Each structure stands twice: as structure tokens, then as C-alpha cells.
């Protein structure tokens, strides 16, 4: 997603939630989405149409489905937002990038906090599998970029393997890894 309209479409918490739901369900109608997200069908329908306009979801062909309750499905496996490929001399694009990053960060943090606060019997057996990585290192922008690309490549391979080995033991999981310049008290120390 490298267009202004695409970034704006993704910079909304409801749309990110809809895309997440469609990662773990083959199809959803606006009414089903509304029930799962605690919203109105009209609201979900609106957001699904915006995602469809950007090619992120599409109407699904489901036998026996009524025309009134249109099922939707993801149009792509993953949604990449390669910020490095976007123009940086466009103030509107910069604003959209910042908004997308804020919304995405807020959503990811909320999901992590929800897991930690609500850890219960549903997640029994997952403690040894939960992973949280945090490192501080001295890197150039090019080194950070290369690191991110390697992590993404490994992540895609693990997702592909998990899809091929579908089982009842699988649950939706989220891997959150951030890489960014870190402000250090006293500046950079050697």
C-alpha cells in the first residue's frame, strides 16, 4: 500500500480490526463483523467498502448467500506498507504515514495489553510460547532496513508453514516487532 488513499484507508482502527478478522475467517458479512466488533452493520459495511476500494477486500462468492448480506473476503494475504518507498516531500503523504503509524501502534499496544491483562484459561499452555523481543543496538538506517527485511522474510516463511500445517491447536497470534531510532538519555555513548 503506497498510495495516499491506501494509507488513509488503513489508518483506521475498525478497518485494521476487519482485516484481522478476515485473516482468521474465510468470509464475513457486515452483520457478522458488527457482532464480533460490537459495531453496527452499517458501520462495518461502510468500512468494508473503503477497504474494497483499495483492493484489500472483495465480495466473496458463497453459495446460498443472499444479495442483502454480502460476504467479504481478503483480496490479499498480507498488507504491506513499505514506508521507505513513499515520497517524503509530500506533506499530505507524511501526515497519512504518521496517522497510519499512530493507529497501528495504538492497536498493537492495545492487543498486547489485552493479552497480558486478560490472560486466562483460554491461553493455558501458551506462556512458554509467548515471545517479546527488545534490543538496543547501534545501527545505521541501512542496517535497520536490512534487519527489518530479514525479519519479514523469516516471518512470511513461518506464516506460510503454519497455513500449510493447519490444525485445531492453532489460534490467531500476533508478532509485534518494532525497529526505530531510540533516543537515549545523554545521547549516543560509545
N, C-alpha and C. Protein backbone atom coordinates (compact mmCIF):
# COMPACT_ATOMS: atom_id res chain seq x y z
N UNK A 1 0.86 -1.17 0.00
CA UNK A 1 0.00 0.00 0.00
C UNK A 1 0.90 1.23 0.00
N UNK A 2 1.00 1.90 -1.11
CA UNK A 2 1.90 3.04 -1.22
C UNK A 2 1.21 4.30 -1.71
N UNK A 3 -0.12 4.29 -1.75
CA UNK A 3 -0.83 5.48 -2.20
C UNK A 3 -1.40 6.23 -1.00
N UNK A 4 -1.67 7.49 -1.20
CA UNK A 4 -2.27 8.31 -0.15
C UNK A 4 -3.62 7.73 0.27
N UNK A 5 -4.45 7.37 -0.70
CA UNK A 5 -5.77 6.82 -0.40
C UNK A 5 -5.65 5.48 0.34
N UNK A 6 -4.69 4.67 -0.06
CA UNK A 6 -4.48 3.39 0.60
C UNK A 6 -4.05 3.55 2.05
N UNK A 7 -3.11 4.46 2.28
CA UNK A 7 -2.66 4.72 3.65
C UNK A 7 -3.80 5.25 4.50
N UNK A 8 -4.57 6.15 3.94
CA UNK A 8 -5.71 6.69 4.69
C UNK A 8 -6.73 5.59 5.01
N UNK A 9 -6.91 4.67 4.08
CA UNK A 9 -7.84 3.57 4.33
C UNK A 9 -7.37 2.69 5.48
N UNK A 10 -6.07 2.46 5.56
CA UNK A 10 -5.52 1.61 6.62
C UNK A 10 -5.39 2.33 7.96
N UNK A 11 -5.42 3.64 7.94
CA UNK A 11 -5.21 4.41 9.17
C UNK A 11 -6.50 4.56 9.96
N UNK A 12 -7.19 3.45 10.16
CA UNK A 12 -8.42 3.47 10.94
C UNK A 12 -8.53 2.17 11.73
N UNK A 13 -8.78 2.25 13.03
CA UNK A 13 -8.79 1.05 13.86
C UNK A 13 -9.85 0.02 13.45
N UNK A 14 -11.01 0.45 13.00
CA UNK A 14 -12.04 -0.50 12.59
C UNK A 14 -11.60 -1.27 11.35
N UNK A 15 -10.95 -0.59 10.42
CA UNK A 15 -10.51 -1.27 9.20
C UNK A 15 -9.39 -2.26 9.50
N UNK A 16 -8.50 -1.91 10.41
CA UNK A 16 -7.45 -2.86 10.81
C UNK A 16 -8.08 -4.07 11.50
N UNK A 17 -9.09 -3.85 12.32
CA UNK A 17 -9.78 -4.95 13.01
C UNK A 17 -10.49 -5.86 11.99
N UNK A 18 -11.12 -5.26 10.98
CA UNK A 18 -11.78 -6.06 9.95
C UNK A 18 -10.78 -6.91 9.18
N UNK A 19 -9.64 -6.34 8.84
CA UNK A 19 -8.61 -7.11 8.13
C UNK A 19 -8.09 -8.25 9.01
N UNK A 20 -7.93 -7.99 10.30
CA UNK A 20 -7.51 -9.05 11.22
C UNK A 20 -8.54 -10.18 11.26
N UNK A 21 -9.81 -9.82 11.36
CA UNK A 21 -10.86 -10.85 11.37
C UNK A 21 -10.82 -11.70 10.11
N UNK A 22 -10.61 -11.05 8.98
CA UNK A 22 -10.59 -11.77 7.71
C UNK A 22 -9.30 -12.55 7.50
N UNK A 23 -8.32 -12.40 8.37
CA UNK A 23 -7.14 -13.25 8.33
C UNK A 23 -7.44 -14.62 8.92
N UNK A 24 -8.38 -14.66 9.85
CA UNK A 24 -8.65 -15.92 10.55
C UNK A 24 -10.01 -16.51 10.18
N UNK A 25 -10.80 -15.81 9.39
CA UNK A 25 -12.08 -16.32 8.89
C UNK A 25 -12.09 -16.18 7.38
N UNK A 26 -12.63 -17.17 6.73
CA UNK A 26 -12.64 -17.12 5.26
C UNK A 26 -13.48 -15.96 4.74
N UNK A 27 -14.68 -15.82 5.30
CA UNK A 27 -15.57 -14.75 4.85
C UNK A 27 -16.31 -14.18 6.06
N UNK A 28 -16.77 -12.96 5.91
CA UNK A 28 -17.60 -12.30 6.92
C UNK A 28 -18.55 -11.34 6.22
N UNK A 29 -19.76 -11.26 6.72
CA UNK A 29 -20.69 -10.24 6.25
C UNK A 29 -20.53 -9.02 7.16
N UNK A 30 -21.11 -7.92 6.77
CA UNK A 30 -21.08 -6.72 7.61
C UNK A 30 -21.78 -7.00 8.94
N UNK A 31 -22.86 -7.76 8.91
CA UNK A 31 -23.59 -8.08 10.15
C UNK A 31 -22.75 -8.96 11.07
N UNK A 32 -22.08 -9.97 10.51
CA UNK A 32 -21.22 -10.82 11.34
C UNK A 32 -20.07 -10.01 11.93
N UNK A 33 -19.49 -9.15 11.11
CA UNK A 33 -18.40 -8.29 11.57
C UNK A 33 -18.88 -7.39 12.70
N UNK A 34 -20.06 -6.83 12.53
CA UNK A 34 -20.62 -5.93 13.53
C UNK A 34 -20.80 -6.64 14.86
N UNK A 35 -21.31 -7.85 14.82
CA UNK A 35 -21.50 -8.63 16.04
C UNK A 35 -20.15 -8.87 16.73
N UNK A 36 -19.15 -9.25 15.97
CA UNK A 36 -17.83 -9.55 16.54
C UNK A 36 -17.13 -8.31 17.09
N UNK A 37 -17.34 -7.16 16.44
CA UNK A 37 -16.63 -5.94 16.84
C UNK A 37 -17.46 -5.02 17.73
N UNK A 38 -18.74 -5.36 17.93
CA UNK A 38 -19.59 -4.51 18.75
C UNK A 38 -19.95 -3.20 18.07
N UNK A 39 -20.12 -3.26 16.76
CA UNK A 39 -20.47 -2.08 15.97
C UNK A 39 -21.79 -2.34 15.24
N UNK A 40 -22.23 -1.39 14.46
CA UNK A 40 -23.44 -1.59 13.66
C UNK A 40 -23.06 -2.19 12.31
N UNK A 41 -23.98 -2.95 11.71
CA UNK A 41 -23.72 -3.47 10.36
C UNK A 41 -23.45 -2.34 9.35
N UNK A 42 -24.15 -1.21 9.50
CA UNK A 42 -23.95 -0.09 8.60
C UNK A 42 -22.51 0.44 8.69
N UNK A 43 -21.98 0.53 9.90
CA UNK A 43 -20.60 0.99 10.09
C UNK A 43 -19.62 0.02 9.45
N UNK A 44 -19.82 -1.27 9.70
CA UNK A 44 -18.91 -2.27 9.12
C UNK A 44 -19.01 -2.31 7.60
N UNK A 45 -20.21 -2.17 7.07
CA UNK A 45 -20.39 -2.15 5.63
C UNK A 45 -19.63 -0.98 5.01
N UNK A 46 -19.72 0.17 5.64
CA UNK A 46 -19.01 1.37 5.17
C UNK A 46 -17.50 1.11 5.12
N UNK A 47 -16.95 0.56 6.21
CA UNK A 47 -15.51 0.33 6.27
C UNK A 47 -15.07 -0.77 5.31
N UNK A 48 -15.90 -1.78 5.13
CA UNK A 48 -15.57 -2.83 4.16
C UNK A 48 -15.54 -2.27 2.73
N UNK A 49 -16.45 -1.36 2.41
CA UNK A 49 -16.44 -0.74 1.08
C UNK A 49 -15.18 0.10 0.86
N UNK A 50 -14.73 0.79 1.90
CA UNK A 50 -13.49 1.57 1.78
C UNK A 50 -12.30 0.63 1.54
N UNK A 51 -12.24 -0.47 2.27
CA UNK A 51 -11.17 -1.45 2.06
C UNK A 51 -11.26 -2.06 0.66
N UNK A 52 -12.47 -2.29 0.19
CA UNK A 52 -12.65 -2.84 -1.16
C UNK A 52 -12.17 -1.87 -2.23
N UNK A 53 -12.42 -0.59 -2.02
CA UNK A 53 -11.98 0.43 -2.99
C UNK A 53 -10.46 0.44 -3.14
N UNK A 54 -9.75 -0.03 -2.12
CA UNK A 54 -8.29 -0.08 -2.17
C UNK A 54 -7.77 -1.47 -2.54
N UNK A 55 -8.69 -2.38 -2.87
CA UNK A 55 -8.28 -3.73 -3.28
C UNK A 55 -7.85 -4.62 -2.14
N UNK A 56 -8.24 -4.29 -0.91
CA UNK A 56 -7.82 -5.07 0.25
C UNK A 56 -8.82 -6.18 0.59
N UNK A 57 -10.10 -5.96 0.30
CA UNK A 57 -11.13 -6.99 0.46
C UNK A 57 -11.95 -7.01 -0.81
N UNK A 58 -12.69 -8.09 -0.98
CA UNK A 58 -13.54 -8.21 -2.16
C UNK A 58 -14.76 -9.05 -1.81
N UNK A 59 -15.82 -8.88 -2.57
CA UNK A 59 -17.00 -9.72 -2.33
C UNK A 59 -16.63 -11.18 -2.54
N UNK A 60 -17.13 -12.03 -1.65
CA UNK A 60 -16.86 -13.46 -1.75
C UNK A 60 -18.07 -14.16 -2.35
N UNK A 61 -17.80 -15.17 -3.13
CA UNK A 61 -18.88 -15.97 -3.70
C UNK A 61 -19.15 -17.10 -2.71
N UNK A 62 -20.30 -17.04 -2.07
CA UNK A 62 -20.70 -18.06 -1.10
C UNK A 62 -22.05 -18.59 -1.52
N UNK A 63 -22.10 -19.89 -1.77
CA UNK A 63 -23.34 -20.50 -2.22
C UNK A 63 -24.43 -20.33 -1.16
N UNK A 64 -25.59 -19.90 -1.59
CA UNK A 64 -26.72 -19.73 -0.70
C UNK A 64 -26.76 -18.39 0.02
N UNK A 65 -25.75 -17.54 -0.18
CA UNK A 65 -25.74 -16.23 0.47
C UNK A 65 -26.73 -15.30 -0.23
N UNK A 66 -27.43 -14.50 0.56
CA UNK A 66 -28.40 -13.57 -0.02
C UNK A 66 -27.66 -12.34 -0.55
N UNK A 67 -28.28 -11.66 -1.48
CA UNK A 67 -27.69 -10.44 -2.02
C UNK A 67 -27.65 -9.34 -0.96
N UNK A 68 -28.58 -9.41 -0.02
CA UNK A 68 -28.65 -8.39 1.03
C UNK A 68 -27.46 -8.50 2.00
N UNK A 69 -27.09 -9.73 2.32
CA UNK A 69 -25.98 -9.96 3.24
C UNK A 69 -24.77 -10.42 2.43
N UNK A 70 -24.03 -9.48 1.93
CA UNK A 70 -22.88 -9.78 1.08
C UNK A 70 -21.69 -10.25 1.93
N UNK A 71 -21.17 -11.46 1.67
CA UNK A 71 -19.96 -11.88 2.36
C UNK A 71 -18.72 -11.26 1.71
N UNK A 72 -17.75 -10.94 2.54
CA UNK A 72 -16.49 -10.36 2.07
C UNK A 72 -15.36 -11.31 2.42
N UNK A 73 -14.27 -11.19 1.67
CA UNK A 73 -13.04 -11.93 1.98
C UNK A 73 -11.84 -11.04 1.68
N UNK A 74 -10.70 -11.42 2.24
CA UNK A 74 -9.47 -10.67 1.95
C UNK A 74 -9.11 -10.85 0.49
N UNK A 75 -8.64 -9.80 -0.12
CA UNK A 75 -8.20 -9.88 -1.52
C UNK A 75 -6.71 -10.21 -1.60
N UNK A 76 -5.99 -9.98 -0.51
CA UNK A 76 -4.56 -10.25 -0.46
C UNK A 76 -4.24 -10.96 0.85
N UNK A 77 -3.13 -11.70 0.86
CA UNK A 77 -2.72 -12.40 2.08
C UNK A 77 -2.29 -11.45 3.17
N UNK A 78 -1.41 -10.56 2.86
CA UNK A 78 -0.92 -9.59 3.83
C UNK A 78 -0.96 -8.21 3.19
N UNK A 79 -0.99 -7.22 4.03
CA UNK A 79 -1.00 -5.84 3.57
C UNK A 79 0.31 -5.19 3.98
N UNK A 80 1.16 -4.95 3.03
CA UNK A 80 2.44 -4.31 3.30
C UNK A 80 2.30 -2.81 3.15
N UNK A 81 2.97 -2.10 4.03
CA UNK A 81 3.04 -0.64 3.94
C UNK A 81 4.52 -0.28 3.96
N UNK A 82 5.18 -0.37 2.78
CA UNK A 82 6.61 -0.09 2.72
C UNK A 82 6.86 1.42 2.77
N UNK A 83 6.97 1.95 3.97
CA UNK A 83 7.09 3.40 4.14
C UNK A 83 8.32 3.96 3.42
N UNK A 84 9.34 3.13 3.25
CA UNK A 84 10.55 3.62 2.59
C UNK A 84 10.34 3.91 1.12
N UNK A 85 9.28 3.37 0.52
CA UNK A 85 9.01 3.58 -0.90
C UNK A 85 8.09 4.77 -1.16
N UNK A 86 7.67 5.43 -0.12
CA UNK A 86 6.71 6.53 -0.29
C UNK A 86 7.43 7.86 -0.36
N UNK A 87 6.87 8.79 -1.13
CA UNK A 87 7.52 10.10 -1.24
C UNK A 87 7.52 10.82 0.10
N UNK A 88 8.65 11.45 0.41
CA UNK A 88 8.75 12.16 1.68
C UNK A 88 8.64 13.67 1.51
N UNK A 89 8.44 14.12 0.28
CA UNK A 89 8.33 15.55 0.05
C UNK A 89 6.88 16.00 -0.08
N UNK A 90 5.95 15.12 0.21
CA UNK A 90 4.52 15.41 0.11
C UNK A 90 3.95 15.51 1.53
N UNK A 91 3.57 16.71 1.96
CA UNK A 91 3.06 16.87 3.33
C UNK A 91 1.82 16.02 3.61
N UNK A 92 0.95 15.85 2.62
CA UNK A 92 -0.23 15.02 2.83
C UNK A 92 0.16 13.56 3.06
N UNK A 93 1.13 13.10 2.29
CA UNK A 93 1.60 11.72 2.44
C UNK A 93 2.27 11.53 3.79
N UNK A 94 3.07 12.50 4.21
CA UNK A 94 3.72 12.41 5.52
C UNK A 94 2.69 12.37 6.64
N UNK A 95 1.65 13.18 6.53
CA UNK A 95 0.58 13.17 7.54
C UNK A 95 -0.13 11.82 7.56
N UNK A 96 -0.41 11.27 6.38
CA UNK A 96 -1.07 9.97 6.30
C UNK A 96 -0.18 8.86 6.88
N UNK A 97 1.13 8.92 6.61
CA UNK A 97 2.07 7.94 7.17
C UNK A 97 2.06 8.02 8.69
N UNK A 98 2.14 9.22 9.22
CA UNK A 98 2.15 9.40 10.67
C UNK A 98 0.85 8.89 11.29
N UNK A 99 -0.28 9.18 10.66
CA UNK A 99 -1.57 8.71 11.17
C UNK A 99 -1.64 7.20 11.15
N UNK A 100 -1.21 6.60 10.04
CA UNK A 100 -1.20 5.14 9.95
C UNK A 100 -0.35 4.54 11.06
N UNK A 101 0.86 5.07 11.25
CA UNK A 101 1.75 4.52 12.28
C UNK A 101 1.15 4.68 13.67
N UNK A 102 0.51 5.82 13.95
CA UNK A 102 -0.13 6.03 15.26
C UNK A 102 -1.26 5.03 15.49
N UNK A 103 -2.12 4.86 14.50
CA UNK A 103 -3.26 3.94 14.64
C UNK A 103 -2.76 2.51 14.79
N UNK A 104 -1.79 2.13 13.97
CA UNK A 104 -1.24 0.76 14.03
C UNK A 104 -0.57 0.50 15.38
N UNK A 105 0.22 1.46 15.85
CA UNK A 105 0.90 1.31 17.13
C UNK A 105 -0.12 1.20 18.26
N UNK A 106 -1.12 2.05 18.25
CA UNK A 106 -2.15 2.02 19.29
C UNK A 106 -2.86 0.67 19.29
N UNK A 107 -3.20 0.15 18.12
CA UNK A 107 -3.88 -1.15 18.02
C UNK A 107 -2.99 -2.26 18.55
N UNK A 108 -1.74 -2.29 18.13
CA UNK A 108 -0.83 -3.33 18.58
C UNK A 108 -0.62 -3.28 20.10
N UNK A 109 -0.43 -2.10 20.63
CA UNK A 109 -0.26 -1.96 22.08
C UNK A 109 -1.51 -2.41 22.83
N UNK A 110 -2.68 -2.04 22.33
CA UNK A 110 -3.93 -2.42 22.98
C UNK A 110 -4.10 -3.94 22.97
N UNK A 111 -3.76 -4.59 21.86
CA UNK A 111 -3.87 -6.05 21.78
C UNK A 111 -2.92 -6.73 22.77
N UNK A 112 -1.69 -6.22 22.88
CA UNK A 112 -0.74 -6.78 23.82
C UNK A 112 -1.20 -6.57 25.25
N UNK A 113 -1.67 -5.37 25.57
CA UNK A 113 -2.16 -5.10 26.92
C UNK A 113 -3.37 -5.97 27.25
N UNK A 114 -4.24 -6.17 26.29
CA UNK A 114 -5.42 -7.03 26.50
C UNK A 114 -4.99 -8.45 26.83
N UNK A 115 -3.99 -8.96 26.11
CA UNK A 115 -3.49 -10.31 26.38
C UNK A 115 -2.92 -10.41 27.79
N UNK A 116 -2.07 -9.46 28.14
CA UNK A 116 -1.41 -9.50 29.46
C UNK A 116 -2.45 -9.37 30.57
N UNK A 117 -3.39 -8.46 30.44
CA UNK A 117 -4.39 -8.22 31.48
C UNK A 117 -5.42 -9.34 31.55
N UNK A 118 -5.73 -9.95 30.43
CA UNK A 118 -6.80 -10.94 30.40
C UNK A 118 -6.32 -12.35 30.26
N UNK A 119 -5.05 -12.60 30.58
CA UNK A 119 -4.51 -13.95 30.45
C UNK A 119 -5.32 -14.89 31.34
N UNK A 120 -5.95 -15.89 30.73
CA UNK A 120 -6.81 -16.80 31.48
C UNK A 120 -6.68 -18.21 30.93
N UNK A 121 -7.62 -19.06 31.31
CA UNK A 121 -7.55 -20.47 30.91
C UNK A 121 -7.62 -20.66 29.40
N UNK A 122 -8.17 -19.70 28.67
CA UNK A 122 -8.20 -19.82 27.21
C UNK A 122 -6.79 -19.88 26.63
N UNK A 123 -5.87 -19.27 27.33
CA UNK A 123 -4.49 -19.21 26.84
C UNK A 123 -3.56 -20.12 27.62
N UNK A 124 -4.13 -21.09 28.34
CA UNK A 124 -3.30 -22.04 29.08
C UNK A 124 -2.39 -22.77 28.10
N UNK A 125 -1.16 -22.93 28.48
CA UNK A 125 -0.20 -23.61 27.63
C UNK A 125 0.54 -22.71 26.67
N UNK A 126 0.16 -21.43 26.64
CA UNK A 126 0.81 -20.51 25.70
C UNK A 126 1.94 -19.73 26.35
N UNK A 127 2.06 -19.74 27.69
CA UNK A 127 3.08 -18.93 28.37
C UNK A 127 4.48 -19.18 27.82
N UNK A 128 4.85 -20.43 27.62
CA UNK A 128 6.20 -20.72 27.15
C UNK A 128 6.38 -20.36 25.68
N UNK A 129 5.30 -20.06 24.98
CA UNK A 129 5.39 -19.71 23.56
C UNK A 129 5.37 -18.21 23.32
N UNK A 130 4.85 -17.46 24.27
CA UNK A 130 4.78 -16.00 24.10
C UNK A 130 6.21 -15.47 23.99
N UNK A 131 6.41 -14.59 23.02
CA UNK A 131 7.75 -14.05 22.80
C UNK A 131 7.69 -12.53 22.77
N UNK A 132 8.63 -11.93 23.44
CA UNK A 132 8.75 -10.47 23.41
C UNK A 132 10.24 -10.15 23.24
N UNK A 133 10.54 -9.44 22.19
CA UNK A 133 11.93 -9.11 21.90
C UNK A 133 12.14 -7.61 22.00
N UNK A 134 13.19 -7.24 22.66
CA UNK A 134 13.56 -5.84 22.75
C UNK A 134 15.07 -5.76 22.80
N UNK A 135 15.65 -5.05 21.89
CA UNK A 135 17.10 -4.90 21.83
C UNK A 135 17.43 -3.44 21.53
N UNK A 136 18.54 -3.00 22.06
CA UNK A 136 19.09 -1.70 21.69
C UNK A 136 20.45 -1.96 21.08
N UNK A 137 20.69 -1.41 19.90
CA UNK A 137 21.95 -1.58 19.20
C UNK A 137 22.25 -0.32 18.41
N UNK A 138 23.49 -0.12 18.10
CA UNK A 138 23.88 0.99 17.23
C UNK A 138 23.81 0.51 15.79
N UNK A 139 22.99 1.16 14.98
CA UNK A 139 22.81 0.79 13.58
C UNK A 139 22.62 2.03 12.73
N UNK A 140 22.96 1.88 11.48
CA UNK A 140 22.68 2.93 10.50
C UNK A 140 21.27 2.70 9.96
N UNK A 141 20.69 3.69 9.27
CA UNK A 141 19.38 3.46 8.65
C UNK A 141 19.39 2.24 7.71
N UNK A 142 20.46 2.06 6.95
CA UNK A 142 20.54 0.92 6.03
C UNK A 142 20.59 -0.40 6.79
N UNK A 143 21.30 -0.44 7.91
CA UNK A 143 21.38 -1.67 8.70
C UNK A 143 20.01 -2.01 9.32
N UNK A 144 19.32 -1.00 9.82
CA UNK A 144 17.98 -1.23 10.38
C UNK A 144 17.04 -1.73 9.30
N UNK A 145 17.12 -1.13 8.12
CA UNK A 145 16.27 -1.55 7.00
C UNK A 145 16.55 -3.02 6.64
N UNK A 146 17.82 -3.39 6.54
CA UNK A 146 18.19 -4.77 6.19
C UNK A 146 17.70 -5.74 7.27
N UNK A 147 17.81 -5.36 8.52
CA UNK A 147 17.34 -6.20 9.62
C UNK A 147 15.83 -6.42 9.49
N UNK A 148 15.10 -5.35 9.26
CA UNK A 148 13.65 -5.46 9.10
C UNK A 148 13.26 -6.37 7.95
N UNK A 149 13.98 -6.28 6.82
CA UNK A 149 13.68 -7.13 5.67
C UNK A 149 13.93 -8.60 5.99
N UNK A 150 15.01 -8.89 6.72
CA UNK A 150 15.31 -10.28 7.10
C UNK A 150 14.24 -10.84 8.03
N UNK A 151 13.84 -10.05 9.02
CA UNK A 151 12.81 -10.49 9.95
C UNK A 151 11.51 -10.74 9.20
N UNK A 152 11.16 -9.86 8.28
CA UNK A 152 9.93 -10.03 7.49
C UNK A 152 9.99 -11.29 6.65
N UNK A 153 11.13 -11.59 6.06
CA UNK A 153 11.28 -12.80 5.26
C UNK A 153 11.08 -14.05 6.11
N UNK A 154 11.68 -14.07 7.27
CA UNK A 154 11.52 -15.22 8.19
C UNK A 154 10.07 -15.33 8.64
N UNK A 155 9.46 -14.21 8.95
CA UNK A 155 8.07 -14.21 9.40
C UNK A 155 7.15 -14.76 8.32
N UNK A 156 7.33 -14.33 7.09
CA UNK A 156 6.50 -14.83 5.99
C UNK A 156 6.64 -16.34 5.84
N UNK A 157 7.84 -16.86 6.00
CA UNK A 157 8.05 -18.30 5.88
C UNK A 157 7.33 -19.06 7.00
N UNK A 158 7.37 -18.54 8.21
CA UNK A 158 6.68 -19.19 9.32
C UNK A 158 5.16 -19.14 9.13
N UNK A 159 4.64 -18.04 8.63
CA UNK A 159 3.21 -17.93 8.36
C UNK A 159 2.81 -18.92 7.28
N UNK A 160 3.62 -19.03 6.24
CA UNK A 160 3.33 -19.98 5.15
C UNK A 160 3.29 -21.41 5.67
N UNK A 161 4.28 -21.78 6.49
CA UNK A 161 4.32 -23.13 7.06
C UNK A 161 3.10 -23.39 7.94
N UNK A 162 2.72 -22.41 8.75
CA UNK A 162 1.56 -22.58 9.64
C UNK A 162 0.28 -22.76 8.84
N UNK A 163 0.16 -22.05 7.73
CA UNK A 163 -1.03 -22.20 6.88
C UNK A 163 -1.09 -23.60 6.28
N UNK A 164 0.06 -24.14 5.92
CA UNK A 164 0.09 -25.48 5.33
C UNK A 164 -0.18 -26.57 6.37
N UNK A 165 0.18 -26.31 7.61
CA UNK A 165 0.04 -27.30 8.68
C UNK A 165 -1.17 -26.99 9.56
N UNK A 166 -2.23 -26.53 8.99
CA UNK A 166 -3.43 -26.14 9.73
C UNK A 166 -3.85 -27.22 10.71
N UNK A 167 -4.13 -26.80 11.97
CA UNK A 167 -4.54 -27.76 12.99
C UNK A 167 -5.48 -27.10 13.99
N UNK A 168 -6.16 -27.91 14.79
CA UNK A 168 -7.06 -27.42 15.82
C UNK A 168 -6.31 -26.69 16.93
N UNK A 169 -5.02 -26.95 17.09
CA UNK A 169 -4.24 -26.30 18.15
C UNK A 169 -3.89 -24.85 17.81
N UNK A 170 -4.08 -24.48 16.56
CA UNK A 170 -3.72 -23.12 16.14
C UNK A 170 -4.75 -22.11 16.62
N UNK A 171 -4.25 -20.97 17.04
CA UNK A 171 -5.07 -19.82 17.40
C UNK A 171 -4.47 -18.61 16.70
N UNK A 172 -5.25 -17.55 16.52
CA UNK A 172 -4.66 -16.33 15.95
C UNK A 172 -3.57 -15.81 16.88
N UNK A 173 -2.42 -15.53 16.34
CA UNK A 173 -1.33 -14.93 17.11
C UNK A 173 -0.85 -13.69 16.40
N UNK A 174 -0.21 -12.82 17.13
CA UNK A 174 0.31 -11.58 16.56
C UNK A 174 1.75 -11.45 16.99
N UNK A 175 2.65 -11.24 16.04
CA UNK A 175 4.05 -10.98 16.33
C UNK A 175 4.28 -9.50 16.11
N UNK A 176 4.72 -8.84 17.15
CA UNK A 176 4.96 -7.40 17.07
C UNK A 176 6.45 -7.17 17.29
N UNK A 177 7.08 -6.58 16.32
CA UNK A 177 8.50 -6.26 16.42
C UNK A 177 8.68 -4.87 15.84
N UNK A 178 9.17 -3.97 16.63
CA UNK A 178 9.37 -2.61 16.17
C UNK A 178 10.86 -2.32 16.05
N UNK A 179 11.23 -1.61 15.05
CA UNK A 179 12.60 -1.13 14.91
C UNK A 179 12.58 0.36 14.63
N UNK A 180 13.22 1.13 15.47
CA UNK A 180 13.18 2.58 15.31
C UNK A 180 14.37 3.20 16.03
N UNK A 181 14.76 4.42 15.63
CA UNK A 181 15.84 5.11 16.35
C UNK A 181 15.38 5.40 17.78
N UNK A 182 16.23 5.07 18.72
CA UNK A 182 15.89 5.24 20.13
C UNK A 182 16.63 6.44 20.70
N UNK A 183 15.90 7.34 21.32
CA UNK A 183 16.51 8.47 22.00
C UNK A 183 17.07 7.98 23.32
N UNK A 184 18.34 8.24 23.55
CA UNK A 184 18.99 7.78 24.78
C UNK A 184 19.31 9.00 25.66
N UNK A 185 19.09 8.87 26.96
CA UNK A 185 19.48 9.97 27.86
C UNK A 185 20.99 10.22 27.72
N UNK A 186 21.37 11.44 27.55
CA UNK A 186 22.79 11.76 27.40
C UNK A 186 23.31 11.54 25.99
N UNK A 187 22.44 11.15 25.06
CA UNK A 187 22.87 10.96 23.68
C UNK A 187 23.56 9.63 23.48
N UNK A 188 24.17 9.47 22.33
CA UNK A 188 24.85 8.22 21.96
C UNK A 188 26.14 8.09 22.75
N UNK A 189 26.32 6.93 23.33
CA UNK A 189 27.55 6.63 24.06
C UNK A 189 28.29 5.51 23.32
N UNK A 190 29.60 5.60 23.25
CA UNK A 190 30.37 4.55 22.57
C UNK A 190 30.63 3.41 23.51
